Structure formats: C-alpha cells, structure tokens
PDB file of C-alpha atoms in Angstrom:
ATOM      1  CA  UNK H  17       7.219  12.552  -5.785  1.00  0.00           C
ATOM      2  CA  UNK H  18       4.458  15.048  -6.359  1.00  0.00           C
ATOM      3  CA  UNK H  19       1.491  13.823  -8.381  1.00  0.00           C
ATOM      4  CA  UNK H  20       0.770  15.533 -11.686  1.00  0.00           C
ATOM      5  CA  UNK H  21      -2.498  16.009 -13.536  1.00  0.00           C
ATOM      6  CA  UNK H  22      -2.669  16.623 -17.271  1.00  0.00           C
ATOM      7  CA  UNK H  23      -5.606  16.742 -19.687  1.00  0.00           C
ATOM      8  CA  UNK H  24      -5.786  13.470 -21.633  1.00  0.00           C
ATOM      9  CA  UNK H  25      -5.887  15.119 -25.038  1.00  0.00           C
ATOM     10  CA  UNK H  26      -5.650  18.472 -26.822  1.00  0.00           C
ATOM     11  CA  UNK H  27      -5.764  19.738 -30.381  1.00  0.00           C
ATOM     12  CA  UNK H  28      -3.852  22.675 -31.803  1.00  0.00           C
ATOM     13  CA  UNK H  29      -3.825  24.223 -35.278  1.00  0.00           C
ATOM     14  CA  UNK H  30      -0.586  24.015 -37.185  1.00  0.00           C
ATOM     15  CA  UNK H  31       1.449  27.216 -36.846  1.00  0.00           C
ATOM     16  CA  UNK H  32      -0.251  28.266 -33.624  1.00  0.00           C
ATOM     17  CA  UNK H  33       1.200  28.081 -30.133  1.00  0.00           C
ATOM     18  CA  UNK H  34       0.394  24.878 -28.272  1.00  0.00           C
ATOM     19  CA  UNK H  35      -0.069  25.407 -24.538  1.00  0.00           C
ATOM     20  CA  UNK H  36       0.000  22.212 -22.477  1.00  0.00           C
ATOM     21  CA  UNK H  37      -0.982  22.572 -18.820  1.00  0.00           C
ATOM     22  CA  UNK H  38       0.164  20.483 -15.890  1.00  0.00           C
ATOM     23  CA  UNK H  39      -1.101  20.652 -12.344  1.00  0.00           C
ATOM     24  CA  UNK H  40       1.266  19.693  -9.529  1.00  0.00           C
ATOM     25  CA  UNK H  41      -0.345  21.241  -6.472  1.00  0.00           C
ATOM     26  CA  UNK H  42       1.605  19.086  -3.969  1.00  0.00           C
ATOM     27  CA  UNK H  43       5.026  19.971  -5.349  1.00  0.00           C
ATOM     28  CA  UNK H  44       7.802  20.492  -2.796  1.00  0.00           C
ATOM     29  CA  UNK H  45      10.379  23.246  -2.821  1.00  0.00           C
ATOM     30  CA  UNK H  46      13.162  20.992  -4.064  1.00  0.00           C
ATOM     31  CA  UNK H  47      11.209  19.290  -6.845  1.00  0.00           C
ATOM     32  CA  UNK H  48      11.816  20.083 -10.483  1.00  0.00           C
ATOM     33  CA  UNK H  49       9.272  19.993 -13.293  1.00  0.00           C
ATOM     34  CA  UNK H  50      10.392  18.002 -16.331  1.00  0.00           C
ATOM     35  CA  UNK H  51       8.683  17.617 -19.682  1.00  0.00           C
ATOM     36  CA  UNK H  52       9.180  14.752 -22.084  1.00  0.00           C
ATOM     37  CA  UNK H  53       7.315  13.776 -25.208  1.00  0.00           C
ATOM     38  CA  UNK H  54       6.865  10.537 -27.088  1.00  0.00           C
ATOM     39  CA  UNK H  55       6.155  10.547 -30.775  1.00  0.00           C
ATOM     40  CA  UNK H  56       4.308   7.388 -31.764  1.00  0.00           C
ATOM     41  CA  UNK H  57       6.248   4.341 -30.495  1.00  0.00           C
ATOM     42  CA  UNK H  58       9.571   6.187 -30.520  1.00  0.00           C
ATOM     43  CA  UNK H  59      11.685   6.604 -27.400  1.00  0.00           C
ATOM     44  CA  UNK H  60      10.624   9.492 -25.168  1.00  0.00           C
ATOM     45  CA  UNK H  61      12.435  12.753 -25.825  1.00  0.00           C
ATOM     46  CA  UNK H  62      13.532  15.231 -23.181  1.00  0.00           C
ATOM     47  CA  UNK H  63      12.123  18.711 -23.827  1.00  0.00           C
ATOM     48  CA  UNK H  64      12.825  21.043 -20.930  1.00  0.00           C
ATOM     49  CA  UNK H  65      12.891  21.303 -17.158  1.00  0.00           C
ATOM     50  CA  UNK H  66      12.687  24.016 -14.502  1.00  0.00           C
ATOM     51  CA  UNK H  67      12.527  24.697 -10.792  1.00  0.00           C
ATOM     52  CA  UNK H  68      10.857  28.073 -10.306  1.00  0.00           C
ATOM     53  CA  UNK H  69      11.959  30.408 -13.060  1.00  0.00           C
ATOM     54  CA  UNK H  70      10.550  30.296 -16.565  1.00  0.00           C
ATOM     55  CA  UNK H  71      12.804  28.461 -18.983  1.00  0.00           C
ATOM     56  CA  UNK H  72      13.204  28.530 -22.744  1.00  0.00           C
ATOM     57  CA  UNK H  73      15.222  26.432 -25.141  1.00  0.00           C
ATOM     58  CA  UNK H  74      15.164  25.741 -28.849  1.00  0.00           C
ATOM     59  CA  UNK H  75      12.210  23.392 -28.504  1.00  0.00           C
ATOM     60  CA  UNK H  76       9.857  25.039 -26.042  1.00  0.00           C
ATOM     61  CA  UNK H  77       9.192  27.374 -23.160  1.00  0.00           C
ATOM     62  CA  UNK H  78       8.209  26.352 -19.655  1.00  0.00           C
ATOM     63  CA  UNK H  79       6.145  28.703 -17.555  1.00  0.00           C
ATOM     64  CA  UNK H  80       5.880  27.844 -13.854  1.00  0.00           C
ATOM     65  CA  UNK H  81       3.408  29.762 -11.699  1.00  0.00           C
ATOM     66  CA  UNK H  82       4.738  31.727  -8.769  1.00  0.00           C
ATOM     67  CA  UNK H  83       3.273  29.265  -6.251  1.00  0.00           C
ATOM     68  CA  UNK H  84       4.727  26.410  -8.374  1.00  0.00           C
ATOM     69  CA  UNK H  85       1.451  24.492  -8.236  1.00  0.00           C
ATOM     70  CA  UNK H  86       1.083  24.397 -11.995  1.00  0.00           C
ATOM     71  CA  UNK H  87       3.075  24.871 -15.156  1.00  0.00           C
ATOM     72  CA  UNK H  88       2.541  25.252 -18.883  1.00  0.00           C
ATOM     73  CA  UNK H  89       4.668  23.913 -21.682  1.00  0.00           C
ATOM     74  CA  UNK H  90       4.520  26.153 -24.739  1.00  0.00           C
ATOM     75  CA  UNK H  91       5.425  25.036 -28.238  1.00  0.00           C
ATOM     76  CA  UNK H  92       5.522  28.429 -29.975  1.00  0.00           C
ATOM     77  CA  UNK H  93       4.784  27.415 -33.563  1.00  0.00           C
ATOM     78  CA  UNK H  94       3.385  23.913 -33.609  1.00  0.00           C
ATOM     79  CA  UNK H  95       4.089  21.705 -36.613  1.00  0.00           C
ATOM     80  CA  UNK H  96       2.661  18.338 -37.574  1.00  0.00           C
ATOM     81  CA  UNK H  97       5.834  16.732 -36.187  1.00  0.00           C
ATOM     82  CA  UNK H  98       4.855  17.954 -32.716  1.00  0.00           C
ATOM     83  CA  UNK H  99       1.966  15.488 -32.611  1.00  0.00           C
ATOM     84  CA  UNK H 100       2.903  13.299 -29.643  1.00  0.00           C
ATOM     85  CA  UNK H 101       2.105  12.362 -26.058  1.00  0.00           C
ATOM     86  CA  UNK H 102       3.540  14.946 -23.668  1.00  0.00           C
ATOM     87  CA  UNK H 103       4.497  13.948 -20.137  1.00  0.00           C
ATOM     88  CA  UNK H 104       4.898  16.301 -17.196  1.00  0.00           C
ATOM     89  CA  UNK H 105       7.061  14.760 -14.456  1.00  0.00           C
ATOM     90  CA  UNK H 106       7.883  16.170 -11.039  1.00  0.00           C
ATOM     91  CA  UNK H 107      10.887  14.830  -9.191  1.00  0.00           C
ATOM     92  CA  UNK H 108      13.477  15.752  -6.619  1.00  0.00           C
ATOM     93  CA  UNK H 109      16.802  16.464  -8.264  1.00  0.00           C
ATOM     94  CA  UNK H 110      19.660  14.295  -7.053  1.00  0.00           C
ATOM     95  CA  UNK H 111      23.160  13.610  -8.142  1.00  0.00           C
ATOM     96  CA  UNK H 112      23.176  10.115  -6.723  1.00  0.00           C
ATOM     97  CA  UNK H 113      22.668   8.231  -9.940  1.00  0.00           C
ATOM     98  CA  UNK H 114      19.147   7.203  -9.021  1.00  0.00           C
ATOM     99  CA  UNK H 115      16.888   9.219 -11.223  1.00  0.00           C
ATOM    100  CA  UNK H 116      14.193   6.909 -12.507  1.00  0.00           C
ATOM    101  CA  UNK H 117      11.424   8.678 -14.369  1.00  0.00           C
ATOM    102  CA  UNK H 118       7.826   7.973 -13.445  1.00  0.00           C
ATOM    103  CA  UNK H 119       5.599   8.570 -16.452  1.00  0.00           C
ATOM    104  CA  UNK H 120       1.901   9.200 -16.032  1.00  0.00           C
ATOM    105  CA  UNK H 121      -0.631   9.047 -18.836  1.00  0.00           C
ATOM    106  CA  UNK H 122       0.342  12.411 -20.330  1.00  0.00           C
ATOM    107  CA  UNK H 123      -1.496  14.612 -22.820  1.00  0.00           C
ATOM    108  CA  UNK H 124      -1.982  13.413 -26.372  1.00  0.00           C
ATOM    109  CA  UNK H 125      -1.425  16.538 -28.490  1.00  0.00           C
ATOM    110  CA  UNK H 126      -2.699  16.444 -32.045  1.00  0.00           C
ATOM    111  CA  UNK H 127      -1.638  19.179 -34.443  1.00  0.00           C
ATOM    112  CA  UNK H 128      -4.342  19.860 -37.006  1.00  0.00           C
ATOM    113  CA  UNK H 129      -3.250  20.946 -40.511  1.00  0.00           C
TER     114      UNK H 129
ATOM    115  CA  UNK Y  16      19.097  10.616 -33.009  1.00  0.00           C
ATOM    116  CA  UNK Y  17      19.682  10.458 -29.249  1.00  0.00           C
ATOM    117  CA  UNK Y  18      22.996   8.594 -29.502  1.00  0.00           C
ATOM    118  CA  UNK Y  19      21.594   5.591 -27.628  1.00  0.00           C
ATOM    119  CA  UNK Y  20      21.460   2.404 -29.656  1.00  0.00           C
ATOM    120  CA  UNK Y  21      19.376  -0.679 -29.035  1.00  0.00           C
ATOM    121  CA  UNK Y  22      19.406  -4.042 -30.728  1.00  0.00           C
ATOM    122  CA  UNK Y  23      17.518  -5.822 -32.042  1.00  0.00           C
ATOM    123  CA  UNK Y  24      14.780  -3.524 -33.291  1.00  0.00           C
ATOM    124  CA  UNK Y  25      12.199  -6.282 -33.421  1.00  0.00           C
ATOM    125  CA  UNK Y  26      12.100  -9.676 -31.769  1.00  0.00           C
ATOM    126  CA  UNK Y  27       9.479 -12.381 -32.156  1.00  0.00           C
ATOM    127  CA  UNK Y  28       9.714 -15.426 -29.952  1.00  0.00           C
ATOM    128  CA  UNK Y  29       7.592 -18.107 -28.356  1.00  0.00           C
ATOM    129  CA  UNK Y  30       6.352 -18.460 -24.817  1.00  0.00           C
ATOM    130  CA  UNK Y  31       8.853 -20.048 -22.463  1.00  0.00           C
ATOM    131  CA  UNK Y  32      11.859 -18.786 -24.390  1.00  0.00           C
ATOM    132  CA  UNK Y  33      14.649 -16.488 -23.256  1.00  0.00           C
ATOM    133  CA  UNK Y  34      15.874 -13.359 -25.046  1.00  0.00           C
ATOM    134  CA  UNK Y  35      18.562 -10.727 -24.538  1.00  0.00           C
ATOM    135  CA  UNK Y  36      18.122  -7.080 -25.400  1.00  0.00           C
ATOM    136  CA  UNK Y  37      21.175  -4.913 -25.823  1.00  0.00           C
ATOM    137  CA  UNK Y  38      21.739  -1.221 -25.211  1.00  0.00           C
ATOM    138  CA  UNK Y  39      24.719   1.039 -25.866  1.00  0.00           C
ATOM    139  CA  UNK Y  40      24.506   4.368 -24.016  1.00  0.00           C
ATOM    140  CA  UNK Y  41      25.637   7.731 -25.346  1.00  0.00           C
ATOM    141  CA  UNK Y  42      29.372   8.221 -25.224  1.00  0.00           C
ATOM    142  CA  UNK Y  43      30.381   9.263 -21.713  1.00  0.00           C
ATOM    143  CA  UNK Y  44      27.073   8.443 -20.018  1.00  0.00           C
ATOM    144  CA  UNK Y  45      27.508   6.214 -16.962  1.00  0.00           C
ATOM    145  CA  UNK Y  46      23.847   5.557 -16.156  1.00  0.00           C
ATOM    146  CA  UNK Y  47      21.646   3.169 -18.089  1.00  0.00           C
ATOM    147  CA  UNK Y  48      17.927   2.757 -17.442  1.00  0.00           C
ATOM    148  CA  UNK Y  49      15.504   0.170 -18.754  1.00  0.00           C
ATOM    149  CA  UNK Y  50      11.806   0.873 -19.258  1.00  0.00           C
ATOM    150  CA  UNK Y  51       8.947  -1.289 -20.452  1.00  0.00           C
ATOM    151  CA  UNK Y  52       5.975   0.075 -22.364  1.00  0.00           C
ATOM    152  CA  UNK Y  53       2.960  -2.125 -22.867  1.00  0.00           C
ATOM    153  CA  UNK Y  54      -0.461  -1.102 -24.115  1.00  0.00           C
ATOM    154  CA  UNK Y  55      -2.175  -1.497 -20.761  1.00  0.00           C
ATOM    155  CA  UNK Y  56       0.608  -0.371 -18.399  1.00  0.00           C
ATOM    156  CA  UNK Y  57       2.179   2.624 -20.083  1.00  0.00           C
ATOM    157  CA  UNK Y  58       5.861   3.417 -19.588  1.00  0.00           C
ATOM    158  CA  UNK Y  59       7.253   1.699 -16.520  1.00  0.00           C
ATOM    159  CA  UNK Y  60      10.737   1.882 -15.055  1.00  0.00           C
ATOM    160  CA  UNK Y  61      12.421  -1.491 -14.667  1.00  0.00           C
ATOM    161  CA  UNK Y  62      15.996  -1.043 -13.465  1.00  0.00           C
ATOM    162  CA  UNK Y  63      18.962   1.334 -13.463  1.00  0.00           C
ATOM    163  CA  UNK Y  64      22.688   0.730 -13.568  1.00  0.00           C
ATOM    164  CA  UNK Y  65      25.326   3.280 -12.770  1.00  0.00           C
ATOM    165  CA  UNK Y  66      28.926   2.589 -13.783  1.00  0.00           C
ATOM    166  CA  UNK Y  67      28.393  -1.161 -13.644  1.00  0.00           C
ATOM    167  CA  UNK Y  68      26.417  -1.318 -10.412  1.00  0.00           C
ATOM    168  CA  UNK Y  69      22.697  -1.741  -9.932  1.00  0.00           C
ATOM    169  CA  UNK Y  70      21.384   1.537  -8.535  1.00  0.00           C
ATOM    170  CA  UNK Y  71      17.593   1.375  -8.561  1.00  0.00           C
ATOM    171  CA  UNK Y  72      14.944  -1.227  -9.176  1.00  0.00           C
ATOM    172  CA  UNK Y  73      11.384  -0.701 -10.279  1.00  0.00           C
ATOM    173  CA  UNK Y  74       8.661  -3.112 -11.283  1.00  0.00           C
ATOM    174  CA  UNK Y  75      11.017  -5.697 -12.680  1.00  0.00           C
ATOM    175  CA  UNK Y  76       9.898  -9.311 -12.608  1.00  0.00           C
ATOM    176  CA  UNK Y  77      12.156 -11.994 -11.144  1.00  0.00           C
ATOM    177  CA  UNK Y  78      12.252 -13.608 -14.587  1.00  0.00           C
ATOM    178  CA  UNK Y  79      14.002 -10.494 -15.847  1.00  0.00           C
ATOM    179  CA  UNK Y  80      17.591  -9.518 -15.099  1.00  0.00           C
ATOM    180  CA  UNK Y  81      20.046  -6.959 -16.364  1.00  0.00           C
ATOM    181  CA  UNK Y  82      23.687  -6.094 -16.178  1.00  0.00           C
ATOM    182  CA  UNK Y  83      26.020  -3.328 -17.249  1.00  0.00           C
ATOM    183  CA  UNK Y  84      29.417  -4.270 -18.597  1.00  0.00           C
ATOM    184  CA  UNK Y  85      32.794  -2.518 -18.151  1.00  0.00           C
ATOM    185  CA  UNK Y  86      32.384  -0.833 -21.539  1.00  0.00           C
ATOM    186  CA  UNK Y  87      29.075   0.520 -20.141  1.00  0.00           C
ATOM    187  CA  UNK Y  88      26.770  -1.256 -22.537  1.00  0.00           C
ATOM    188  CA  UNK Y  89      23.874  -3.023 -20.884  1.00  0.00           C
ATOM    189  CA  UNK Y  90      21.839  -6.140 -21.515  1.00  0.00           C
ATOM    190  CA  UNK Y  91      18.329  -6.963 -20.352  1.00  0.00           C
ATOM    191  CA  UNK Y  92      17.622 -10.677 -20.124  1.00  0.00           C
ATOM    192  CA  UNK Y  93      14.033 -11.872 -20.220  1.00  0.00           C
ATOM    193  CA  UNK Y  94      13.355 -15.541 -19.505  1.00  0.00           C
ATOM    194  CA  UNK Y  95      10.374 -17.906 -19.335  1.00  0.00           C
ATOM    195  CA  UNK Y  96       8.600 -15.460 -21.575  1.00  0.00           C
ATOM    196  CA  UNK Y  97       4.841 -15.061 -21.345  1.00  0.00           C
ATOM    197  CA  UNK Y  98       2.381 -13.457 -23.740  1.00  0.00           C
ATOM    198  CA  UNK Y  99       2.090 -10.514 -21.367  1.00  0.00           C
ATOM    199  CA  UNK Y 100       5.773  -9.700 -21.785  1.00  0.00           C
ATOM    200  CA  UNK Y 101       5.053  -8.460 -25.293  1.00  0.00           C
ATOM    201  CA  UNK Y 102       5.964  -4.783 -25.164  1.00  0.00           C
ATOM    202  CA  UNK Y 103       8.349  -2.074 -26.255  1.00  0.00           C
ATOM    203  CA  UNK Y 104      11.522  -2.067 -24.197  1.00  0.00           C
ATOM    204  CA  UNK Y 105      13.429   1.196 -24.030  1.00  0.00           C
ATOM    205  CA  UNK Y 106      16.873   1.894 -22.778  1.00  0.00           C
ATOM    206  CA  UNK Y 107      17.920   5.385 -21.723  1.00  0.00           C
ATOM    207  CA  UNK Y 108      21.185   6.901 -20.592  1.00  0.00           C
ATOM    208  CA  UNK Y 109      22.078  10.046 -18.726  1.00  0.00           C
ATOM    209  CA  UNK Y 110      25.193  12.129 -18.228  1.00  0.00           C
ATOM    210  CA  UNK Y 111      27.069  11.908 -14.955  1.00  0.00           C
ATOM    211  CA  UNK Y 112      25.737  14.319 -12.356  1.00  0.00           C
ATOM    212  CA  UNK Y 113      22.630  15.283 -14.298  1.00  0.00           C
ATOM    213  CA  UNK Y 114      19.208  14.590 -12.893  1.00  0.00           C
ATOM    214  CA  UNK Y 115      16.377  13.587 -15.140  1.00  0.00           C
ATOM    215  CA  UNK Y 116      17.644  14.573 -18.559  1.00  0.00           C
ATOM    216  CA  UNK Y 117      17.613  11.084 -19.985  1.00  0.00           C
ATOM    217  CA  UNK Y 118      18.223  10.147 -23.592  1.00  0.00           C
ATOM    218  CA  UNK Y 119      16.171   7.268 -24.893  1.00  0.00           C
ATOM    219  CA  UNK Y 120      17.000   4.739 -27.548  1.00  0.00           C
ATOM    220  CA  UNK Y 121      14.606   3.719 -30.323  1.00  0.00           C
ATOM    221  CA  UNK Y 122      13.419   0.665 -28.396  1.00  0.00           C
ATOM    222  CA  UNK Y 123      13.106  -3.063 -29.009  1.00  0.00           C
ATOM    223  CA  UNK Y 124       9.663  -4.366 -29.862  1.00  0.00           C
ATOM    224  CA  UNK Y 125       9.225  -7.808 -28.336  1.00  0.00           C
ATOM    225  CA  UNK Y 126       6.388 -10.008 -29.482  1.00  0.00           C
ATOM    226  CA  UNK Y 127       5.791 -13.252 -27.621  1.00  0.00           C
ATOM    227  CA  UNK Y 128       3.557 -15.734 -29.473  1.00  0.00           C
TER     228      UNK Y 128
END
C-alpha cells in the first residue's frame, strides 16, 4: 500500500471551508484514496473515496491531482461537529473480502468558533 | 448511527481474566473486522471474517481469538488479560463486494486493572 503523509494538526474557522491535504506520491494506478474521520473516541466514519476523478457527496469533496500524488479533502462549511481526526488511506481495491484498513496518525482538525 | 452494534460499551476487569466482546454487523453485511485502538498504538487492524470464515489477520496476539457465527455476529475473545490490553475495541462491517467503505460500531472500552 502506498504511504500517506498528512499534517498532524490544522485549525479552521467555523463556517469556512476546511481543506485537508494528503500526500501519496508512491500511489499506484489501481490504488484508491479513502478518507475516514474519527470524532473523539467514536468509531471511525467513512467520508468519501476516489480513484482519479474528483468526487463529491453530502459530506465532502475529494480533489485528486492529475498525477494522483496528492489529494485534498474539502469540508465546504465546517461546523464544530467536524472537529475530529481525519485519516487519508490509500489501498488497492479488491472484491475478495480482504479489505483491512491501515490507519496512520491522521490530521487533527479543530474547528474554531 | 452506523447500524453496527457492539456490547458491552464498557468493561472493567482484572489482569489474567478472560472477556468476550460482541459485534452485530449491519443487516446484509458479510464481512466483520476487529480493530484495537490504544493510546500509544493508534488504530490497528486485528482480524477479519467473511461469511463465517477468517479472511485476514493483522497484529492479533495469540491470547486473542475471534469467530463469526452463522447469523453473522462476531465475538472477540481476549484471555490472560494484561494491563496493556486496555484499549478501545472497534468492530466494523462492510457490504458484500465493496472495498474499503467500512461501517464502524461505537466500540467497547476495555480497562484492565
């Protein structure tokens, strides 16, 4: 699996867009980028994933650079409830029922009122 | 609410004892994953079951074992407990044929005294 690098912490003002970067310069062509978050001591929550195209859902947008070596998770209008640790995970997609997630240290995002 | 349930929520026990943690996956999900989160190790994958069979193993100690039953619920058994086993234990489930979109339960907090 490709290694990912994320800043350890970030702050964002409430109501502004939170942009969380992730570097995955060794990513392979068949590896997806997944984002999860963990709000204090709760179970991690799936946010979004993508391969090469930008993706958007009701929670966030994922922007992947053309060379796929980095990506940015965007929370368009951050609220206090978005304060959490955000994990960027890169993994080959399989349908073989063997999809363990390897969590790094993530980015601790704090939303400031 | 992810649809994954875990019991008990909290467990306090003494060193040397044995405990069983229980997980019920989301309706229809065949895969169950167990993760351990301790303060110094972060989130670590332990083991995965798929439709009753062990599919992948991570950093699971020999004192730990798991199984998935015909009704798809899973149990994680921890024996000869040590102080270092104190952690949050999460169970996750995923839909058949989907990669890394896993749905996590609220966790069981184990404290070994």
